[in-house]
PDB file of C-alpha atoms in Angstrom:
ATOM      1  CA  MET A  25      89.996  54.993-131.072  1.00 45.00           C
ATOM      2  CA  LYS A  26      87.375  57.657-132.009  1.00 43.00           C
ATOM      3  CA  LYS A  27      84.875  55.450-133.703  1.00 42.00           C
ATOM      4  CA  PHE A  28      85.244  53.151-130.362  1.00 39.00           C
ATOM      5  CA  SER A  29      84.402  56.152-128.026  1.00 41.00           C
ATOM      6  CA  LEU A  30      81.397  57.058-130.058  1.00 41.00           C
ATOM      7  CA  ILE A  31      80.064  53.539-130.110  1.00 43.00           C
ATOM      8  CA  ALA A  32      80.805  53.329-126.368  1.00 40.00           C
ATOM      9  CA  VAL A  33      78.888  56.622-125.749  1.00 41.00           C
ATOM     10  CA  MET A  34      75.983  55.491-127.895  1.00 43.00           C
ATOM     11  CA  CYS A  35      75.854  52.255-125.963  1.00 42.00           C
ATOM     12  CA  LEU A  36      75.631  54.139-122.770  1.00 39.00           C
ATOM     13  CA  LEU A  37      72.897  56.258-124.184  1.00 40.00           C
ATOM     14  CA  VAL A  38      71.013  53.370-125.342  1.00 38.00           C
ATOM     15  CA  SER A  39      71.160  51.596-121.976  1.00 39.00           C
ATOM     16  CA  VAL A  40      70.149  54.810-120.128  1.00 36.00           C
ATOM     17  CA  MET A  41      67.498  56.232-122.405  1.00 39.00           C
ATOM     18  CA  GLY A  42      66.416  53.362-124.633  1.00 39.00           C
ATOM     19  CA  CYS A  43      62.982  51.676-124.975  1.00 36.00           C
ATOM     20  CA  ASN A  44      62.253  50.488-121.431  1.00 36.00           C
ATOM     21  CA  GLN A  45      65.682  50.611-120.736  1.00 33.00           C
ATOM     22  CA  SER A  46      66.608  47.816-123.194  1.00 32.00           C
ATOM     23  CA  SER A  47      70.086  48.084-124.758  1.00 31.00           C
ATOM     24  CA  THR A  48      70.237  45.406-127.294  1.00 30.00           C
ATOM     25  CA  THR A  49      69.329  45.421-130.946  1.00 30.00           C
ATOM     26  CA  THR A  50      67.832  42.056-130.439  1.00 30.00           C
ATOM     27  CA  ASP A  51      65.532  43.407-127.933  1.00 33.00           C
ATOM     28  CA  GLN A  52      64.597  46.355-130.068  1.00 33.00           C
ATOM     29  CA  ALA A  53      64.223  44.149-133.203  1.00 32.00           C
ATOM     30  CA  SER A  54      61.679  42.247-131.291  1.00 31.00           C
ATOM     31  CA  ASP A  55      59.865  45.700-130.503  1.00 35.00           C
ATOM     32  CA  THR A  56      59.274  45.861-134.250  1.00 32.00           C
ATOM     33  CA  ALA A  57      57.371  42.640-134.544  1.00 32.00           C
ATOM     34  CA  GLY A  58      53.862  42.456-133.766  1.00 32.00           C
ATOM     35  CA  SER A  59      52.733  45.752-135.395  1.00 33.00           C
ATOM     36  CA  SER A  60      50.491  45.967-138.589  1.00 33.00           C
ATOM     37  CA  ALA A  61      50.229  47.614-141.751  1.00 34.00           C
ATOM     38  CA  THR A  62      50.941  46.878-145.492  1.00 33.00           C
ATOM     39  CA  ASP A  63      54.184  48.252-146.623  1.00 36.00           C
ATOM     40  CA  ASP A  64      54.963  49.512-150.030  1.00 36.00           C
ATOM     41  CA  HIS A  65      55.824  46.007-151.188  1.00 30.00           C
ATOM     42  CA  GLY A  66      52.453  44.727-150.108  1.00 33.00           C
ATOM     43  CA  HIS A  67      53.600  42.772-147.035  1.00 30.00           C
ATOM     44  CA  ASP A  68      51.322  42.426-144.261  1.00 35.00           C
ATOM     45  CA  HIS A  69      52.576  43.082-140.816  1.00 33.00           C
ATOM     46  CA  PRO A  70      50.401  42.063-137.774  1.00 34.00           C
ATOM     47  CA  HIS A  71      48.887  45.089-135.573  1.00 34.00           C
ATOM     48  CA  ASP A  72      48.271  45.023-132.117  1.00 37.00           C
ATOM     49  CA  GLY A  73      46.494  48.583-132.136  1.00 38.00           C
ATOM     50  CA  GLU A  74      47.618  50.811-129.401  1.00 41.00           C
ATOM     51  CA  THR A  75      51.172  50.387-128.463  1.00 40.00           C
ATOM     52  CA  ASP A  76      51.750  49.886-124.643  1.00 42.00           C
ATOM     53  CA  HIS A  77      55.295  51.233-123.877  1.00 41.00           C
ATOM     54  CA  SER A  78      55.174  49.584-120.295  1.00 37.00           C
ATOM     55  CA  VAL A  79      55.220  46.170-121.807  1.00 37.00           C
ATOM     56  CA  GLU A  80      58.887  45.040-122.797  1.00 38.00           C
ATOM     57  CA  GLY A  81      59.112  43.987-126.426  1.00 40.00           C
ATOM     58  CA  HIS A  82      55.974  46.032-127.340  1.00 43.00           C
ATOM     59  CA  GLY A  83      55.688  46.414-131.131  1.00 54.00           C
ATOM     60  CA  HIS A  84      55.709  49.466-133.522  1.00 59.00           C
ATOM     61  CA  GLY A  85      53.786  49.578-136.691  1.00 69.00           C
ATOM     62  CA  VAL A  86      55.090  50.967-139.906  1.00 86.00           C
ATOM     63  CA  GLY A  87      55.622  54.540-139.842  1.00 90.00           C
ATOM     64  CA  PRO A  88      53.383  57.108-141.702  1.00 95.00           C
ATOM     65  CA  HIS A  89      56.192  57.508-144.222  1.00 95.00           C
ATOM     66  CA  ASP A  90      56.459  53.596-144.403  1.00 94.00           C
ATOM     67  CA  GLY A  91      59.451  53.577-142.474  1.00 96.00           C
ATOM     68  CA  THR A  92      60.712  51.676-139.285  1.00 95.00           C
ATOM     69  CA  ILE A  93      59.979  53.143-135.811  1.00 96.00           C
ATOM     70  CA  ALA A  94      62.291  53.463-132.877  1.00 95.00           C
ATOM     71  CA  ASP A  95      61.309  54.677-129.515  1.00 94.00           C
ATOM     72  CA  TRP A  96      62.935  57.612-127.707  1.00 94.00           C
ATOM     73  CA  GLY A  97      62.351  58.135-123.860  1.00 89.00           C
ATOM     74  CA  GLY A  98      60.251  55.089-123.374  1.00 89.00           C
ATOM     75  CA  GLY A  99      57.415  56.389-125.737  1.00 88.00           C
ATOM     76  CA  LYS A 100      57.650  60.094-125.249  1.00 92.00           C
ATOM     77  CA  PHE A 101      58.795  60.598-128.933  1.00 96.00           C
ATOM     78  CA  HIS A 102      59.175  58.014-131.685  1.00 96.00           C
ATOM     79  CA  VAL A 103      61.753  58.165-134.719  1.00 97.00           C
ATOM     80  CA  GLU A 104      60.886  56.708-138.047  1.00 97.00           C
ATOM     81  CA  PHE A 105      63.957  55.757-140.456  1.00 97.00           C
ATOM     82  CA  THR A 106      63.444  55.840-143.995  1.00 97.00           C
ATOM     83  CA  VAL A 107      66.059  55.307-146.948  1.00 97.00           C
ATOM     84  CA  ASN A 108      66.081  56.250-150.443  1.00 97.00           C
ATOM     85  CA  HIS A 109      68.850  53.995-152.044  1.00 96.00           C
ATOM     86  CA  ASP A 110      68.744  55.869-155.340  1.00 97.00           C
ATOM     87  CA  LYS A 111      69.493  59.173-153.490  1.00 97.00           C
ATOM     88  CA  GLN A 112      71.777  57.462-150.985  1.00 97.00           C
ATOM     89  CA  GLN A 113      69.844  59.305-148.515  1.00 98.00           C
ATOM     90  CA  ALA A 114      68.291  58.385-144.992  1.00 98.00           C
ATOM     91  CA  THR A 115      65.471  60.589-143.718  1.00 98.00           C
ATOM     92  CA  VAL A 116      64.310  60.287-140.002  1.00 98.00           C
ATOM     93  CA  TYR A 117      61.124  61.680-138.945  1.00 98.00           C
ATOM     94  CA  VAL A 118      60.385  62.862-135.309  1.00 97.00           C
ATOM     95  CA  LEU A 119      56.925  61.560-134.111  1.00 97.00           C
ATOM     96  CA  GLY A 120      54.911  62.161-131.070  1.00 96.00           C
ATOM     97  CA  SER A 121      53.817  59.170-128.560  1.00 94.00           C
ATOM     98  CA  ASP A 122      51.077  58.322-131.041  1.00 95.00           C
ATOM     99  CA  GLU A 123      53.783  57.268-133.485  1.00 95.00           C
ATOM    100  CA  LYS A 124      51.873  59.240-136.142  1.00 95.00           C
ATOM    101  CA  THR A 125      52.190  62.843-135.424  1.00 96.00           C
ATOM    102  CA  ALA A 126      55.012  65.084-136.710  1.00 97.00           C
ATOM    103  CA  THR A 127      56.776  66.541-133.755  1.00 97.00           C
ATOM    104  CA  PRO A 128      59.304  69.461-134.277  1.00 98.00           C
ATOM    105  CA  ILE A 129      62.251  69.565-131.967  1.00 97.00           C
ATOM    106  CA  ASP A 130      64.706  72.200-131.173  1.00 96.00           C
ATOM    107  CA  ALA A 131      67.710  70.490-132.868  1.00 96.00           C
ATOM    108  CA  GLU A 132      70.179  71.205-135.697  1.00 96.00           C
ATOM    109  CA  SER A 133      70.854  67.495-136.283  1.00 98.00           C
ATOM    110  CA  ILE A 134      70.590  63.880-135.010  1.00 97.00           C
ATOM    111  CA  GLU A 135      73.026  61.149-135.547  1.00 98.00           C
ATOM    112  CA  LEU A 136      72.405  57.734-137.188  1.00 97.00           C
ATOM    113  CA  ALA A 137      74.619  54.714-136.594  1.00 98.00           C
ATOM    114  CA  ILE A 138      74.339  51.839-138.984  1.00 97.00           C
ATOM    115  CA  THR A 139      75.816  48.690-137.948  1.00 94.00           C
ATOM    116  CA  ASP A 140      75.998  46.827-141.347  1.00 88.00           C
ATOM    117  CA  PRO A 141      77.669  48.013-143.250  1.00 90.00           C
ATOM    118  CA  GLU A 142      79.128  50.298-140.314  1.00 95.00           C
ATOM    119  CA  MET A 143      78.733  54.024-140.977  1.00 97.00           C
ATOM    120  CA  GLN A 144      77.846  57.138-139.157  1.00 97.00           C
ATOM    121  CA  VAL A 145      75.473  59.766-140.664  1.00 98.00           C
ATOM    122  CA  VAL A 146      74.771  63.116-139.363  1.00 98.00           C
ATOM    123  CA  LEU A 147      71.348  63.950-140.395  1.00 98.00           C
ATOM    124  CA  SER A 148      70.648  67.843-140.704  1.00 98.00           C
ATOM    125  CA  ALA A 149      67.256  69.502-139.951  1.00 98.00           C
ATOM    126  CA  ASP A 150      64.980  69.777-142.850  1.00 98.00           C
ATOM    127  CA  PRO A 151      61.837  71.161-141.698  1.00 98.00           C
ATOM    128  CA  GLN A 152      58.472  69.992-142.999  1.00 97.00           C
ATOM    129  CA  GLU A 153      55.870  72.356-143.922  1.00 96.00           C
ATOM    130  CA  GLY A 154      54.200  73.455-140.575  1.00 96.00           C
ATOM    131  CA  ASP A 155      57.161  73.010-138.559  1.00 98.00           C
ATOM    132  CA  PRO A 156      57.539  76.318-136.569  1.00 97.00           C
ATOM    133  CA  GLU A 157      60.842  78.493-137.012  1.00 96.00           C
ATOM    134  CA  GLY A 158      63.856  76.926-135.326  1.00 96.00           C
ATOM    135  CA  LYS A 159      62.343  73.422-134.991  1.00 97.00           C
ATOM    136  CA  SER A 160      62.333  70.446-137.382  1.00 98.00           C
ATOM    137  CA  SER A 161      60.469  67.163-137.520  1.00 98.00           C
ATOM    138  CA  ARG A 162      62.414  66.012-140.313  1.00 98.00           C
ATOM    139  CA  PHE A 163      66.273  65.102-140.678  1.00 98.00           C
ATOM    140  CA  VAL A 164      68.003  64.198-143.748  1.00 98.00           C
ATOM    141  CA  GLY A 165      71.636  62.853-144.622  1.00 98.00           C
ATOM    142  CA  THR A 166      73.559  61.070-147.140  1.00 98.00           C
ATOM    143  CA  HIS A 167      76.227  58.283-147.325  1.00 97.00           C
ATOM    144  CA  GLU A 168      77.300  56.369-150.339  1.00 96.00           C
ATOM    145  CA  SER A 169      76.769  53.126-148.443  1.00 96.00           C
ATOM    146  CA  LEU A 170      72.964  54.031-148.179  1.00 96.00           C
ATOM    147  CA  GLY A 171      72.711  53.113-151.834  1.00 95.00           C
ATOM    148  CA  VAL A 172      73.241  49.453-150.952  1.00 94.00           C
ATOM    149  CA  VAL A 173      69.656  47.952-151.182  1.00 95.00           C
ATOM    150  CA  GLN A 174      69.569  45.721-147.902  1.00 95.00           C
ATOM    151  CA  GLU A 175      67.918  45.615-144.576  1.00 94.00           C
ATOM    152  CA  TYR A 176      69.350  48.346-142.180  1.00 95.00           C
ATOM    153  CA  ALA A 177      69.739  48.203-138.482  1.00 96.00           C
ATOM    154  CA  GLY A 178      71.252  50.674-136.056  1.00 96.00           C
ATOM    155  CA  THR A 179      70.669  53.526-133.723  1.00 97.00           C
ATOM    156  CA  MET A 180      69.454  56.978-133.996  1.00 97.00           C
ATOM    157  CA  THR A 181      70.505  59.643-131.275  1.00 97.00           C
ATOM    158  CA  GLY A 182      69.590  63.017-130.636  1.00 97.00           C
ATOM    159  CA  VAL A 183      69.068  65.641-128.059  1.00 95.00           C
ATOM    160  CA  VAL A 184      65.627  67.246-127.307  1.00 93.00           C
ATOM    161  CA  ASP A 185      65.407  70.246-124.681  1.00 91.00           C
ATOM    162  CA  GLY A 186      68.984  69.152-123.334  1.00 94.00           C
ATOM    163  CA  THR A 187      67.909  65.372-122.772  1.00 95.00           C
ATOM    164  CA  PRO A 188      69.702  62.850-124.863  1.00 96.00           C
ATOM    165  CA  TYR A 189      67.526  60.309-126.510  1.00 97.00           C
ATOM    166  CA  SER A 190      68.550  57.109-128.259  1.00 97.00           C
ATOM    167  CA  GLY A 191      66.575  54.299-130.062  1.00 96.00           C
ATOM    168  CA  ASP A 192      67.621  51.134-131.831  1.00 95.00           C
ATOM    169  CA  PHE A 193      65.807  50.034-135.024  1.00 94.00           C
ATOM    170  CA  SER A 194      65.851  47.142-137.512  1.00 94.00           C
ATOM    171  CA  GLU A 195      64.175  47.131-140.858  1.00 90.00           C
ATOM    172  CA  GLU A 196      64.284  43.263-140.902  1.00 82.00           C
ATOM    173  CA  ALA A 197      60.632  42.978-139.616  1.00 57.00           C
ATOM    174  CA  HIS A 198      59.166  45.563-141.874  1.00 50.00           C
ATOM    175  CA  ASP A 199      60.965  45.308-145.377  1.00 49.00           C
ATOM    176  CA  ASN A 200      60.037  48.776-146.202  1.00 43.00           C
ATOM    177  CA  HIS A 201      62.535  50.503-148.643  1.00 43.00           C
ATOM    178  CA  GLU A 202      61.803  53.386-150.955  1.00 45.00           C
ATOM    179  CA  HIS A 203      63.117  52.609-154.226  1.00 38.00           C
TER     180      HIS A 203
END
């Protein structure tokens, strides 16, 4: 029942705060198509230049850490998901509206919910060099299931200045694992 309640709350957050009020992974997965860069496996991804968050299904490029980007708050923030399978570790970077600039937030942790295999991971603040005292733009957590080499999809949630944010992501469009 606890797992169901958490999923229900996360779905509510996604529907309220998600990218352009989109609440489905399918919509968010289409958000990841149409952006461009060459990932660490040499795959080319089309890029449309500047991201227009007013357009439903807008694209996000590969993040500055070769991760998959999701929207928080209609483009106010972006979060970048990366995984290191060898360390069974996920790292999420908080970025600004430009999808590139590290944006430290006042939070001790954010939550990662992966859909397959189903897992919940609390990512703790791990400030990067240059992050001000008490804020972090990087969050790290481990889970044994992250050792599985596959395409992950899920939701990243957190609270910034009392406002809850949530964003769906899918690696399928990016194929960008760290090995």
